[in-house]
Short mmCIF file of C-alpha atoms in Angstrom, two decimals:
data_model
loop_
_atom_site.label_atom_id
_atom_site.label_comp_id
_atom_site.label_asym_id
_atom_site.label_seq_id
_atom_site.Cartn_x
_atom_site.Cartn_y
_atom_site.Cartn_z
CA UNK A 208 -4.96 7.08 10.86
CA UNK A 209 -6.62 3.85 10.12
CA UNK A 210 -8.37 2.36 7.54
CA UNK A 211 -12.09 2.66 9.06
CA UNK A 212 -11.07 6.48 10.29
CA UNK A 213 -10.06 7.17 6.14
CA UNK A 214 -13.07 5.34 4.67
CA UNK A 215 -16.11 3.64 5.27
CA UNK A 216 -16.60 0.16 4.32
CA UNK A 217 -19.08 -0.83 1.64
CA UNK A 218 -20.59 -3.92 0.71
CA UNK A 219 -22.24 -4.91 -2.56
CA UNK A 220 -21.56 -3.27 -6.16
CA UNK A 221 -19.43 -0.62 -3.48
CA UNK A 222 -17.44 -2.89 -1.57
CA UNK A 223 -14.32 -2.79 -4.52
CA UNK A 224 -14.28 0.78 -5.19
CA UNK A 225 -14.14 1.94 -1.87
CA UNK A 226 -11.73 -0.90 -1.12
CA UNK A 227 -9.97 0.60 -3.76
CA UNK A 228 -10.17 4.35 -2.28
CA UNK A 229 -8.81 2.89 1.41
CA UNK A 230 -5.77 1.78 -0.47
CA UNK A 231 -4.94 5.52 -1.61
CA UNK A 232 -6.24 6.65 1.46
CA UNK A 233 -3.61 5.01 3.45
CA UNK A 234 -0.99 5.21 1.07
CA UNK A 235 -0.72 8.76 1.82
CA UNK A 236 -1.32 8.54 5.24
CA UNK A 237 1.76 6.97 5.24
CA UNK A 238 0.91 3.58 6.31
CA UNK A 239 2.27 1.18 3.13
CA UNK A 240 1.74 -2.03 4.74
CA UNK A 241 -2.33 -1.44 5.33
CA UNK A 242 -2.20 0.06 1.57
CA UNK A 243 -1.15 -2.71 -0.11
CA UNK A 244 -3.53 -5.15 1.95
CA UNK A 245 -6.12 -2.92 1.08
CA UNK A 246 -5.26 -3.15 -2.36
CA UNK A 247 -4.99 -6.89 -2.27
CA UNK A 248 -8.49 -6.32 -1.18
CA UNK A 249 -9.77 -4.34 -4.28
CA UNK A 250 -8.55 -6.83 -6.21
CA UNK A 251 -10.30 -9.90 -4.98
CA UNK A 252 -13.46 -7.84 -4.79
CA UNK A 253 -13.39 -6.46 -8.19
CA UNK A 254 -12.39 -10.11 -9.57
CA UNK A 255 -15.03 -11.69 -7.63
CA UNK A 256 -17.82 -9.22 -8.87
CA UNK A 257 -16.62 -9.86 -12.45
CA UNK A 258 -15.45 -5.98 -12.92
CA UNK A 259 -13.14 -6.44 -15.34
CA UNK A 260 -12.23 -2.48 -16.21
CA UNK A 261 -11.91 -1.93 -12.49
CA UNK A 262 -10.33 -4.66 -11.69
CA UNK A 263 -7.57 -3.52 -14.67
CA UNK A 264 -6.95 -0.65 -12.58
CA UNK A 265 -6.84 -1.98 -9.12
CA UNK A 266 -4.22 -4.61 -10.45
CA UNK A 267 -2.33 -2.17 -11.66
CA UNK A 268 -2.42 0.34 -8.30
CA UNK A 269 -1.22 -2.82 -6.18
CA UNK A 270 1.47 -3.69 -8.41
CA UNK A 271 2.99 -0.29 -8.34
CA UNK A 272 2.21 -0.53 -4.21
CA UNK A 273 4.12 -3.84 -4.55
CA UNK A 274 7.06 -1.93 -6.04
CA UNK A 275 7.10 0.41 -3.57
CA UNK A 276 6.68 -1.61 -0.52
CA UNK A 277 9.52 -3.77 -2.41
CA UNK A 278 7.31 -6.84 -2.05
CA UNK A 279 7.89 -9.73 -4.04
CA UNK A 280 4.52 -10.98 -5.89
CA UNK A 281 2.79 -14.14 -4.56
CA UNK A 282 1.07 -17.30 -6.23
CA UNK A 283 -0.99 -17.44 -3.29
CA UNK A 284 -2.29 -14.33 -3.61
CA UNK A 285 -3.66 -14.44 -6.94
CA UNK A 286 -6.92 -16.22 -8.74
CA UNK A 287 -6.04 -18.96 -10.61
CA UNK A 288 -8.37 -20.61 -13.29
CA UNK A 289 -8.80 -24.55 -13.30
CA UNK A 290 -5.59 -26.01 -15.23
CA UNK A 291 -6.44 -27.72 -18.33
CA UNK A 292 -4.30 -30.48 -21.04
CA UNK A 293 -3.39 -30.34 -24.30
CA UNK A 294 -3.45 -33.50 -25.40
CA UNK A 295 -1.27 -32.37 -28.34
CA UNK A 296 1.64 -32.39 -25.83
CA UNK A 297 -0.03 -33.50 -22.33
CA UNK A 298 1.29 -30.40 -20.94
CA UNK A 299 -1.20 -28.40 -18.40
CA UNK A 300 -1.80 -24.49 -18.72
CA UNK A 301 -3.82 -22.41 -16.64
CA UNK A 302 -4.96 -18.51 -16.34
CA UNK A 303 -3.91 -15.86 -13.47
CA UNK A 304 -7.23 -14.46 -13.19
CA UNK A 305 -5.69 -10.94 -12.71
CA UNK A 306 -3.79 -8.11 -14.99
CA UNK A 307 0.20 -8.62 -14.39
CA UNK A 308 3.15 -7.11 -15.45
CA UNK A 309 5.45 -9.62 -17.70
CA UNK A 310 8.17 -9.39 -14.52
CA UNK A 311 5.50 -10.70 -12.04
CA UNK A 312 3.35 -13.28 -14.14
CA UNK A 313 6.97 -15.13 -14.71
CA UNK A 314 7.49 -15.24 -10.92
CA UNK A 315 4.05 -16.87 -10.02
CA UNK A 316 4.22 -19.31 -12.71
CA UNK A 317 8.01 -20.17 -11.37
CA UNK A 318 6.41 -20.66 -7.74
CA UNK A 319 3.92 -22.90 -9.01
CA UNK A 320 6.61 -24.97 -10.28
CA UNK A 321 5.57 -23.82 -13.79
CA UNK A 322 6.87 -21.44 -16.29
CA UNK A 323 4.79 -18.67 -18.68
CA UNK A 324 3.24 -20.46 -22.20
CA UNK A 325 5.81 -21.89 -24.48
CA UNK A 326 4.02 -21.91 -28.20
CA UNK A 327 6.09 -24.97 -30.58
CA UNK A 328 3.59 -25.51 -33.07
CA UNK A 329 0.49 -23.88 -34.54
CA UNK A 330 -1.92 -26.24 -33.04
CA UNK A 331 -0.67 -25.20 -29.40
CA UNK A 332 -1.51 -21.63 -30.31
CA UNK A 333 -4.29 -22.44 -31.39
CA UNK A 334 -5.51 -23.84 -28.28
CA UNK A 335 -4.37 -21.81 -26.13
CA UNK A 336 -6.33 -18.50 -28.00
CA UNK A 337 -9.02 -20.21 -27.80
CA UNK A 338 -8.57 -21.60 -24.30
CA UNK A 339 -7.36 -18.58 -22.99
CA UNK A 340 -6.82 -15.51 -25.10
CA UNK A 341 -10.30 -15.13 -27.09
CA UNK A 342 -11.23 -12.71 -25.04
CA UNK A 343 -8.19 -11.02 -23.22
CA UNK A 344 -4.80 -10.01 -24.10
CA UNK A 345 -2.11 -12.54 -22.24
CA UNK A 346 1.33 -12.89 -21.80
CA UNK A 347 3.24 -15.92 -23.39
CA UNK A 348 6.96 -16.78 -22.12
CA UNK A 349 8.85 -14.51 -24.78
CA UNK A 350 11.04 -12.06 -24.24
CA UNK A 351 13.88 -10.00 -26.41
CA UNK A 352 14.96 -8.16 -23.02
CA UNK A 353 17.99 -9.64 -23.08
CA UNK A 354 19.20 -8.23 -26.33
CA UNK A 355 16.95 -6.46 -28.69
CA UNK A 356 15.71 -8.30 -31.83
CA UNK A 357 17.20 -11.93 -30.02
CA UNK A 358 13.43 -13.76 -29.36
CA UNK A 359 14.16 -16.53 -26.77
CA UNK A 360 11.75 -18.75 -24.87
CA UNK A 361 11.90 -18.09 -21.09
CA UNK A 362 12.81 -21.81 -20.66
CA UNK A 363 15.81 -21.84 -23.08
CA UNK A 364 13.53 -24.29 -25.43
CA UNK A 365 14.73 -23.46 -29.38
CA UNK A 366 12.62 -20.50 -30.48
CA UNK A 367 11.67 -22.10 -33.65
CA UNK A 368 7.80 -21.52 -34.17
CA UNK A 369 6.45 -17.70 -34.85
CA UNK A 370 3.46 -16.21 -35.30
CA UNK A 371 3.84 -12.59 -35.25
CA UNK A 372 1.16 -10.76 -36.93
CA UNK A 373 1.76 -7.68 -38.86
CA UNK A 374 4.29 -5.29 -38.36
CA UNK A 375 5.27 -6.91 -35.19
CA UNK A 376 7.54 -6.96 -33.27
CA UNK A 377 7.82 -3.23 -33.67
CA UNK A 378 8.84 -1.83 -29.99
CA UNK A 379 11.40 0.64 -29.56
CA UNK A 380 14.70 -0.19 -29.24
CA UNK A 381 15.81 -0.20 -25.21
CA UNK A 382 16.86 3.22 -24.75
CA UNK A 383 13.29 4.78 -25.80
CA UNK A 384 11.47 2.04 -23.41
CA UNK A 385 11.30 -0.79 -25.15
CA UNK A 386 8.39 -3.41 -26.00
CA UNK A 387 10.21 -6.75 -24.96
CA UNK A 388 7.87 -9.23 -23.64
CA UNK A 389 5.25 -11.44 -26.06
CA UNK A 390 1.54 -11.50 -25.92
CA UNK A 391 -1.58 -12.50 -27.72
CA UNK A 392 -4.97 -12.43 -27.34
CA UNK A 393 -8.53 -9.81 -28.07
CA UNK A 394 -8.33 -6.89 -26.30
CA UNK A 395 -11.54 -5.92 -24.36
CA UNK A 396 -13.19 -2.90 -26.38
CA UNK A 397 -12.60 0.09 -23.78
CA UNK A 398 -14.61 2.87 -25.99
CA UNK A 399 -17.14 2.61 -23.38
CA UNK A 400 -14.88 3.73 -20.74
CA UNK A 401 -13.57 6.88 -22.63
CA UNK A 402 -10.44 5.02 -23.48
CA UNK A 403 -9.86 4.26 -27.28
CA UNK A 404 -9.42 0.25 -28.36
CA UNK A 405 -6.42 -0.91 -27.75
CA UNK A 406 -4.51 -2.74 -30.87
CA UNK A 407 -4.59 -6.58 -30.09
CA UNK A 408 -2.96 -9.27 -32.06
CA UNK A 409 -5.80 -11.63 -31.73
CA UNK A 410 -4.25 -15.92 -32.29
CA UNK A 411 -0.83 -14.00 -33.93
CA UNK A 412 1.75 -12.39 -31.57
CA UNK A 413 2.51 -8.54 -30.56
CA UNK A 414 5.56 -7.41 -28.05
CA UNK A 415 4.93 -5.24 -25.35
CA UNK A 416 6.67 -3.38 -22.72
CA UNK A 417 6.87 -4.90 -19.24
CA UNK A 418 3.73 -3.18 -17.51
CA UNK A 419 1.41 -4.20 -20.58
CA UNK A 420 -0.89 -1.03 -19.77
CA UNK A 421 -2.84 1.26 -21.89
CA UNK A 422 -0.57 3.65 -23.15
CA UNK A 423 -4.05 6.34 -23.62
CA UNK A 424 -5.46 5.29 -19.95
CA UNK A 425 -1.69 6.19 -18.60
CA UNK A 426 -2.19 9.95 -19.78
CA UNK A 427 -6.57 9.70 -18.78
CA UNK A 428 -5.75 7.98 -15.42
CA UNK A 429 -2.04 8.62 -14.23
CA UNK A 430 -3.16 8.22 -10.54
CA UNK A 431 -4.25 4.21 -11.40
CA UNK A 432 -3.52 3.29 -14.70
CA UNK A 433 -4.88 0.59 -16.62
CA UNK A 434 -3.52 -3.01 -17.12
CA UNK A 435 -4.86 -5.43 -19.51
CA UNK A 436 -2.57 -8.71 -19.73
CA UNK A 437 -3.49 -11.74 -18.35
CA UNK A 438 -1.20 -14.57 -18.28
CA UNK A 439 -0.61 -18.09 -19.02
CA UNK A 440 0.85 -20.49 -17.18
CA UNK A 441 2.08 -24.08 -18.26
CA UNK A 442 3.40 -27.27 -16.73
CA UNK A 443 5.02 -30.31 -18.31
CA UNK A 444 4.76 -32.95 -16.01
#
């Protein structure tokens, strides 16, 4: 069946919801292709209508459509803030406008000819909580996945500067799951929602595992789940 036999289409404060409904709609109809499109189209139209708890969700649905179709993630296909300087070390950072999974934000920054946040100095965190992570969580280009406790700096820069904040890091080791990939930033206060807070580092660091979703919304919502980190991309030249 197609999409317009599954669902109607909406408009207004409807059109992501039902957007997002197509997109499970077709998924089990079998048709993967129109499923992630549809998601695709969730997304936009949450992002554009400023629905940031839905649009946690729908990011999160096409990511795990993405998976399944086994389709790679695309720069083009994501909103992207306006880039903005340091002039601490003229480098040039901008937002993904969309909840990622660590695995996925470091692709699109790569095909942007960029890489995830490097932090070297407190004044470069600084900035970039305030820039960018004041009021969402984000991920910043650290990562222990390669062995457990070993912090390195996606681009192979020294890791020299920290700034975890207390008790962190404090994932699992590897073989109970794992929390190896860095973030920062205020989570959004979910209480509203049904979901408790999430824990946020605020300006000082936390790890993660890969997905960066609400562990509580996983077990509420195991048919979309919830994702909550941003990311940050940055450019040298």
């Amino acid at each position: 069946a197609g999409a317009a036999e599954l669902a109607p289409l909406a408009s207004g404060a409807d059109a992501h919801p039902a957007a997002h409904a197509r997109a499970f709609m077709l998924e089990r109809a079998g048709d993967a292709a129109a499923a992630l499109a549809e998601a695709d189209r969730a997304v936009a139209l949450a992002h554009a209508a400023g629905a940031e708890f839905e649009l946690g969700f729908y990011a999160a649905n096409r990511a795990r459509l993405q998976r399944k179709a086994g389709a790679a993630p695309s720069a083009d296909t994501v909103p992207w803030g306006d880039p903005v300087t340091f002039e601490g070390n003229g480098h040039r950072y901008a937002l993904i406008e969309v909840p990622l999974p660590f695995s996925d934000a470091l692709k699109i920054c790569e095909q942007r000819g960029g890489h995830l946040a490097t932090v070297a100095d407190a004044a470069e965190n600084a900035f970039l909580y305030q820039t960018f992570g004041k009021h969402r969580l984000c991920w910043l280009g650290g990562t222990d996945a390669g062995t457990e406790g070993e912090w390195r700096w996606v681009t192979g820069e020294p890791w020299g500067y920290t700034n975890w904040a207390g008790n962190q890091p404090n994932g699992p080791d590897k073989d109970a799951g794992g929390e190896d990939f860095l973030n920062f930033g205020t989570s959004p206060d979910l209480r509203e929602h049904g979901i408790e807070g999430r824990w946020a580092p605020g300006p000082r660091w936390g790890d993660d595992p890969i997905h960066g979703m609400v562990e509580d919304a996983r077990s509420r919502h195991p048919a979309m789940l919830l994702m909550l980190t941003y990311a940050i991309c940055e450019w040298e030249g």
